[in-house]
Amino acid sequence: MDFLYTNLIYLIPVFGLIGIAVMAIKAAWVTKQDAGDGDMAQLAGYIADGAMAFLRAEWKVLSYFVVVAGILLAYSGTTVHTSSPVIAISFVVGAFLSAFAGFLGMRIATKANVRTTQAARTSLAQALKVSFTGGTVMGLGVAGLAIIGLGSLFIVFYTIYVKNTGGDVNGEAMAKALDVLAGFSLGAESIALFARVGGGIYTKAADVGADLVGKVEAGIPEDDVRNPATIADNVGDNVGDVAGMGADLFGSYVATMLATMVLGREIVSHDNFGGIAPILLPMVIAGLGLIFSIVGAAFVKIKKETDSVQKALNIGNWASIILTAIATYFLVNWILPDQSFHMLRDEIAGSPGLLKEGSIEFTKMGVFGAIAVGLVVGTLMSMITEYYTAMGKRPVLGIIRQSSTGHATNIIAGLAVGMESTVMPILVLASGIYGSYYFAGLYGVAIAAAGMMATTAMQLSIDAFGPIADNAGGIAEMSRLPEEVRHRTDNLDAVGNTTAATGKGFAIASAALTSLALFAAFVGVAGIEHIDIYKANVLAGLFVGGMIPFIFSSLCISAVGRAAMAMVEEVRRQFREIPGIMEYKAKPEYEKCVAISTKASIREMVAPGLIALITPIIVGFIFGPEVLGGLLAGVTVSGVLMGIFQSNAGGAWDNAKKSFEKGVEINGEMYYKKSEPHKASVTGDTVGDPFKDTSGPSMNILIKLMSIVSLVIAPHLHKELNHSPRLQREIHIRSMVMPAKPEVKHKI
Amino acid sequence: MDFLYTNLIYLIPVFGLIGIAVMAIKAAWVTKQDAGDGDMAQLAGYIADGAMAFLRAEWKVLSYFVVVAGILLAYSGTTVHTSSPVIAISFVVGAFLSAFAGFLGMRIATKANVRTTQAARTSLAQALKVSFTGGTVMGLGVAGLAIIGLGSLFIVFYTIYVKNTGGDVNGEAMAKALDVLAGFSLGAESIALFARVGGGIYTKAADVGADLVGKVEAGIPEDDVRNPATIADNVGDNVGDVAGMGADLFGSYVATMLATMVLGREIVSHDNFGGIAPILLPMVIAGLGLIFSIVGAAFVKIKKETDSVQKALNIGNWASIILTAIATYFLVNWILPDQSFHMLRDEIAGSPGLLKEGSIEFTKMGVFGAIAVGLVVGTLMSMITEYYTAMGKRPVLGIIRQSSTGHATNIIAGLAVGMESTVMPILVLASGIYGSYYFAGLYGVAIAAAGMMATTAMQLSIDAFGPIADNAGGIAEMSRLPEEVRHRTDNLDAVGNTTAATGKGFAIASAALTSLALFAAFVGVAGIEHIDIYKANVLAGLFVGGMIPFIFSSLCISAVGRAAMAMVEEVRRQFREIPGIMEYKAKPEYEKCVAISTKASIREMVAPGLIALITPIIVGFIFGPEVLGGLLAGVTVSGVLMGIFQSNAGGAWDNAKKSFEKGVEINGEMYYKKSEPHKASVTGDTVGDPFKDTSGPSMNILIKLMSIVSLVIAPHLHKELNHSPRLQREIHIRSMVMPAKPEVKHKI
């Protein structure tokens, strides 16, 4: 035990290294699978090249951004004593690891896709094995790199700023270590934003463009090799759903741990770990979650063609969640002392131990309770999302019924479903906030998010499996492989659609809790006591914050609309000017379509990205931290709502359209593909595409990034660290006259 | 002067009586105009009957509601000493007057429509005169009844509770008078909600249903007499746009005055009006605005066929605004003393005159400054709305361009425009909050809203003119009158579309400021000091509040979708089962369609209405006033955003469609009606219909009603009025130990 007491901190990156080692083994296994015949390899090559071309173009732009932002951060680190120019280094490391995680995932996904197609020639079991192992590489890579990066940097900064200086683990020394560490999260989240938005625009411009001309005008099926935009469409699945989603969850994962650590600093803990158990806890939970994700992944297998793929994934997912929950119970019991805790900010100034009215005191079992709340919230959010987007349930059936009266009523029905679908998630989230706060105060809100994110590796494995299967189906179709192959990949793809929807529910819930944790951390670091929306300027901030997800969404979806139009025109041109495409005699110029998507996505990701980065800085420095707090609250509430609304409307439209493939009954009549109601449902699906894959999921990163930017600038906004001489005097006078408010200590 | 000093309070209802007298003269003038031939009279009769049938059905349901709510209010009035069972009487009076104002407006609108058609046979000038005079009857009726009602009840309650008891005009006596008066606003706003939602569902169910079968399937023009749903469609214009809009503005007008009065009670004013000048001010401003609206209306006339109708309306509008602004300057100067003011709640407890840090002190010129801010906000909001919805501007042109690639891209473009259109209004609104608070604190925010609403009579005249002209065109079409008649009514109708859009911008801005004023009033009455979103439960309230506009919108638009489908099926049935309709040989069964709209709207208005009414009560009593404050902030922010988004998207889609009538150029090619892009634009317009006429404008009332309900229950939530014995002791202890915080007095 003594060894662990001293060295637990060094164990954290080891968890990450284990993850990376397992990842390497799995990656090698995938690589050595059969990649099929020459045709398939060529198509897969196009997709892989297109994906790398996008990444290179994106990285070029982002490298400028990272350099400029790094310099600014380094400078700003010199201006307050609780920060340091070293923050620029963590920023660059965070940005690099996030981009690297995306690269790893995409690299393996563009290998696993064609190998899954080839495996599907033999059996469904083998196809699942290849595609899910590909997903696991992504999941373990993201989680492993995150833990290694955050864990190692924490060891370094803790050693430099706290251990070597003999500084207070609850005081400014640790605050400085964590502030510098926040740069890592900022770097990760910035890259995530551009990856999510850029990838989202890429994939939907290609998808919408390909559908509008291919399916609607030319009457050829999806993923037909004759469609010039089909390669771009398949590249899009990789850059949007794999790299984008990976960067998103990498960001959430890191931000959640960081926020919990920042709040953990404010807890005085007489533990065996030098008083930093509350700070270490979220990282150790993440480490355990990573290990149990590896265990859970082993459960994901089927034997027969008729076995349920969804069930196999569910078993793996539940195994990892339940094992992690049990392990966390023992961990919390072991790592935290038996005393009761409170946040330092809840103490009445000048009277240590005396708490302000309404403050929360909690025990280690409270902390476990909060983690349990986080797990329940995550599970419920996924279930609700599934209900609103699954085939055969009331919401999707309603959209199908309203497709019978045309395009417009289909759209109205989908919008109504999307708006309605905010109700239950918001009630769950509000109860989650209330519950986790009840159990362990603000630290509880943060650790609930950390609990929810613990099995990120497993979640992401499942998420990444979907686009790999989707791509595998595309390659099967393009290579005109036998019906049974496409049938097997379709089976996997259908499951992938469901996991994509539930994954989005999970992602938005985690983003919401993460943002709230960051919000709480921000308040502490900025040194404000209230965010009082009764004040006119804070209320104005709330309004402006609420508006940002609207303009952000508008920019994203209109970018998709514009890029899709350019794509449509290019495809029309190729059909017109290249004779023989339709008869498989001439090859379309795939690379032109890839270039259109790449260029559009890189160009269009800049404006929304800058809004997210710059708004908090402007508002914070001009109007102060409390107004910035109002802004953040507005962004978070409105962003969560818009995210749920758009993701679920898009998912429901998609499955309403898919339902027509098997035939649907409306008022006693059967309708199939190519019927008028089906055409209406295709319109809905097309509108839903940018909703569910561009703007909707970008909301997660928007709210997290704005919170993390605020947290990073918080020390600069701190009143007592940055006072004018006059203000300083006043503060001094006030603290002399009112040494201690003798308020009654309360426990809720 | 002495006479005015004593009797100003009695002059207020006199303003209203003048308005009603002028209204009566104008109504008589409209009635005695020529109503055209037998055919026209018959059609107009159908419309008038349908409208009255709806009102009767609506009143029946609402009378139950008024009785039940009245009894509950009367009971609740007995439970705290700052309220009284008399509140039930004000509630009933408010509800009755609101319904009566809607009745008056609809009565005259269903007379003016056919008389406008008849007048259009001679000249555009005469047609404008009849239709605008019809609108003026509505405008003056609403404003007149509101001022008479609120003014007289205030006289009664002021006399009973303050004057006769010798009570403190800044204390509990006046608080009681105003609390009882709040019942009037609650009654008005409740009826408004049902009228707006019910009317909105009615009109769009009929409109969408008529369009889907008539225009799209049967290929007959809008307002064709062969379409069984056409009468219902024309009835809808009256019940939605006339009665609904009238009740909405009646509610805003009253609520704004009331909120300002409640805040005005907290201002100690050494004036010549017994210290109640800040309370009287909003009512006197409204009275002046009513008089100058009568003056402005006289400017609305044209001489030649080629004169601009829009310009005539603008001149009238500007005349009334500028005259009111000038008069208000002198009024404020005369009625308010020269001292500087502050809100009582800003004083440090126990130290009269010493203000809390950050509080605002202001002078009478500050009050005028705040009013000016309100006028500027209202004007800018209308201008921005016009930009986003007008033909030939970038937003609408973008939608037109994206119609060329199909239904889906048209929808995406419209949604993007709607979301983008929130940016400028929110920045204007946020600046308005900031600015009016800067000039005169919370009282400034309220009086800014009052200034904006002063010329409600004129605004509403312009708003009501639109649907009258629309109906006139419908009657012309149905009666198959000569081309030139329809041409004149189309001219009026086009202007009406613009005024409808700008009117909505104005309505949402006024609702937002009114809600904030009510919000501030609520905080005072509930006796809370902060609404701190940094607290977990308040933040949870903010989330739940933000969600309510989404579920409310969802209920509204899916109600329209369902009712429109029922309408479509009925119209299809009539075309199928009644032979000869298409050849004008058989008359469709109009009344069946009218019945469908009526039944659907009455049934579907209940659920959203109850959400708005009951949520604040549940949250307030279970979680307390601060959480309720968070809820209100969430509702207001999200409601304003959703209102602007939906109204503007709908308006832009509408005008994109209309642009095709004259022909539009896309990529060098001209497209007209019946082209593929035009069909896509019709889809957009149909989706936009419930957005802009049902859910969008309902947001105004939702946010106002929830605030007013909160204000009415606020005395019951007041901690120190409703304490448990334990709490009471603690408060006592606290106030003994901390008699006065010696904080520095600040002026911003």
Short mmCIF file of N, CA, C and O in Angstrom, two decimals, chain A residues 39 72 102 108 112 195 203 299 333 349 398 418 432 496 510 527 545 609 630 696 713:
data_model
loop_
_atom_site.label_atom_id
_atom_site.label_comp_id
_atom_site.label_asym_id
_atom_site.label_seq_id
_atom_site.Cartn_x
_atom_site.Cartn_y
_atom_site.Cartn_z
N ASP A 39 -9.71 -4.22 -57.37
CA ASP A 39 -10.75 -3.21 -57.47
C ASP A 39 -11.04 -2.58 -56.12
O ASP A 39 -11.10 -1.36 -55.97
N LEU A 72 0.31 33.94 -28.17
CA LEU A 72 -0.55 34.78 -27.33
C LEU A 72 -0.66 34.20 -25.93
O LEU A 72 -0.60 34.92 -24.93
N GLY A 102 -6.87 11.76 -33.90
CA GLY A 102 -7.73 11.74 -35.09
C GLY A 102 -7.04 11.01 -36.24
O GLY A 102 -7.66 10.21 -36.96
N ILE A 108 -6.61 3.84 -39.25
CA ILE A 108 -7.06 2.46 -39.07
C ILE A 108 -8.44 2.27 -39.71
O ILE A 108 -8.73 1.21 -40.27
N ALA A 112 -9.56 -0.58 -42.06
CA ALA A 112 -10.54 -1.56 -41.59
C ALA A 112 -11.73 -1.64 -42.53
O ALA A 112 -12.35 -2.71 -42.67
N ALA A 195 -11.95 20.14 -36.15
CA ALA A 195 -12.13 18.81 -36.74
C ALA A 195 -13.62 18.48 -36.87
O ALA A 195 -14.07 17.95 -37.89
N THR A 203 -18.35 16.05 -44.72
CA THR A 203 -19.12 14.83 -44.94
C THR A 203 -20.52 15.14 -45.46
O THR A 203 -21.05 14.43 -46.33
N PHE A 299 -15.93 -8.90 -25.01
CA PHE A 299 -17.26 -9.52 -25.04
C PHE A 299 -18.00 -9.30 -26.36
O PHE A 299 -19.03 -9.91 -26.60
N ASN A 333 -13.58 4.53 -2.02
CA ASN A 333 -13.46 4.14 -0.64
C ASN A 333 -12.03 4.13 -0.16
O ASN A 333 -11.71 4.48 0.98
N ALA A 349 -15.27 34.06 4.40
CA ALA A 349 -13.93 34.66 4.36
C ALA A 349 -13.45 34.96 5.77
O ALA A 349 -14.15 35.59 6.56
N GLY A 398 -44.66 8.91 -36.68
CA GLY A 398 -45.39 10.15 -36.95
C GLY A 398 -44.85 10.85 -38.19
O GLY A 398 -45.61 11.36 -39.02
N GLY A 418 -38.03 16.88 -33.24
CA GLY A 418 -36.76 17.37 -32.70
C GLY A 418 -36.96 18.28 -31.50
O GLY A 418 -36.29 18.15 -30.48
N GLY A 432 -29.95 15.55 -12.94
CA GLY A 432 -28.57 15.13 -12.74
C GLY A 432 -27.75 16.23 -12.07
O GLY A 432 -26.96 15.97 -11.15
N GLY A 496 -24.96 0.42 -36.78
CA GLY A 496 -24.14 1.63 -36.68
C GLY A 496 -24.97 2.90 -36.63
O GLY A 496 -24.62 3.85 -35.93
N SER A 510 -22.53 14.44 -21.96
CA SER A 510 -21.22 14.62 -21.35
C SER A 510 -20.72 16.04 -21.55
O SER A 510 -20.14 16.63 -20.64
N GLY A 527 -12.66 34.22 -9.27
CA GLY A 527 -12.85 34.88 -7.99
C GLY A 527 -14.14 35.66 -7.87
O GLY A 527 -14.19 36.71 -7.24
N GLY A 545 -25.22 35.10 -25.10
CA GLY A 545 -24.76 33.71 -25.07
C GLY A 545 -25.76 32.77 -25.70
O GLY A 545 -25.40 31.90 -26.50
N GLY A 609 -15.45 28.73 -35.85
CA GLY A 609 -14.38 28.48 -34.89
C GLY A 609 -13.96 29.75 -34.17
O GLY A 609 -13.80 29.77 -32.94
N GLY A 630 -22.60 34.87 -17.29
CA GLY A 630 -23.94 34.89 -17.90
C GLY A 630 -23.89 34.40 -19.34
O GLY A 630 -24.73 33.60 -19.77
N GLY A 696 -25.49 20.01 -35.21
CA GLY A 696 -25.91 19.39 -33.95
C GLY A 696 -24.74 18.97 -33.08
O GLY A 696 -24.58 19.46 -31.95
N ILE A 713 -8.72 32.15 -19.38
CA ILE A 713 -8.52 33.59 -19.17
C ILE A 713 -8.96 34.03 -17.77
O ILE A 713 -8.74 35.18 -17.39
#
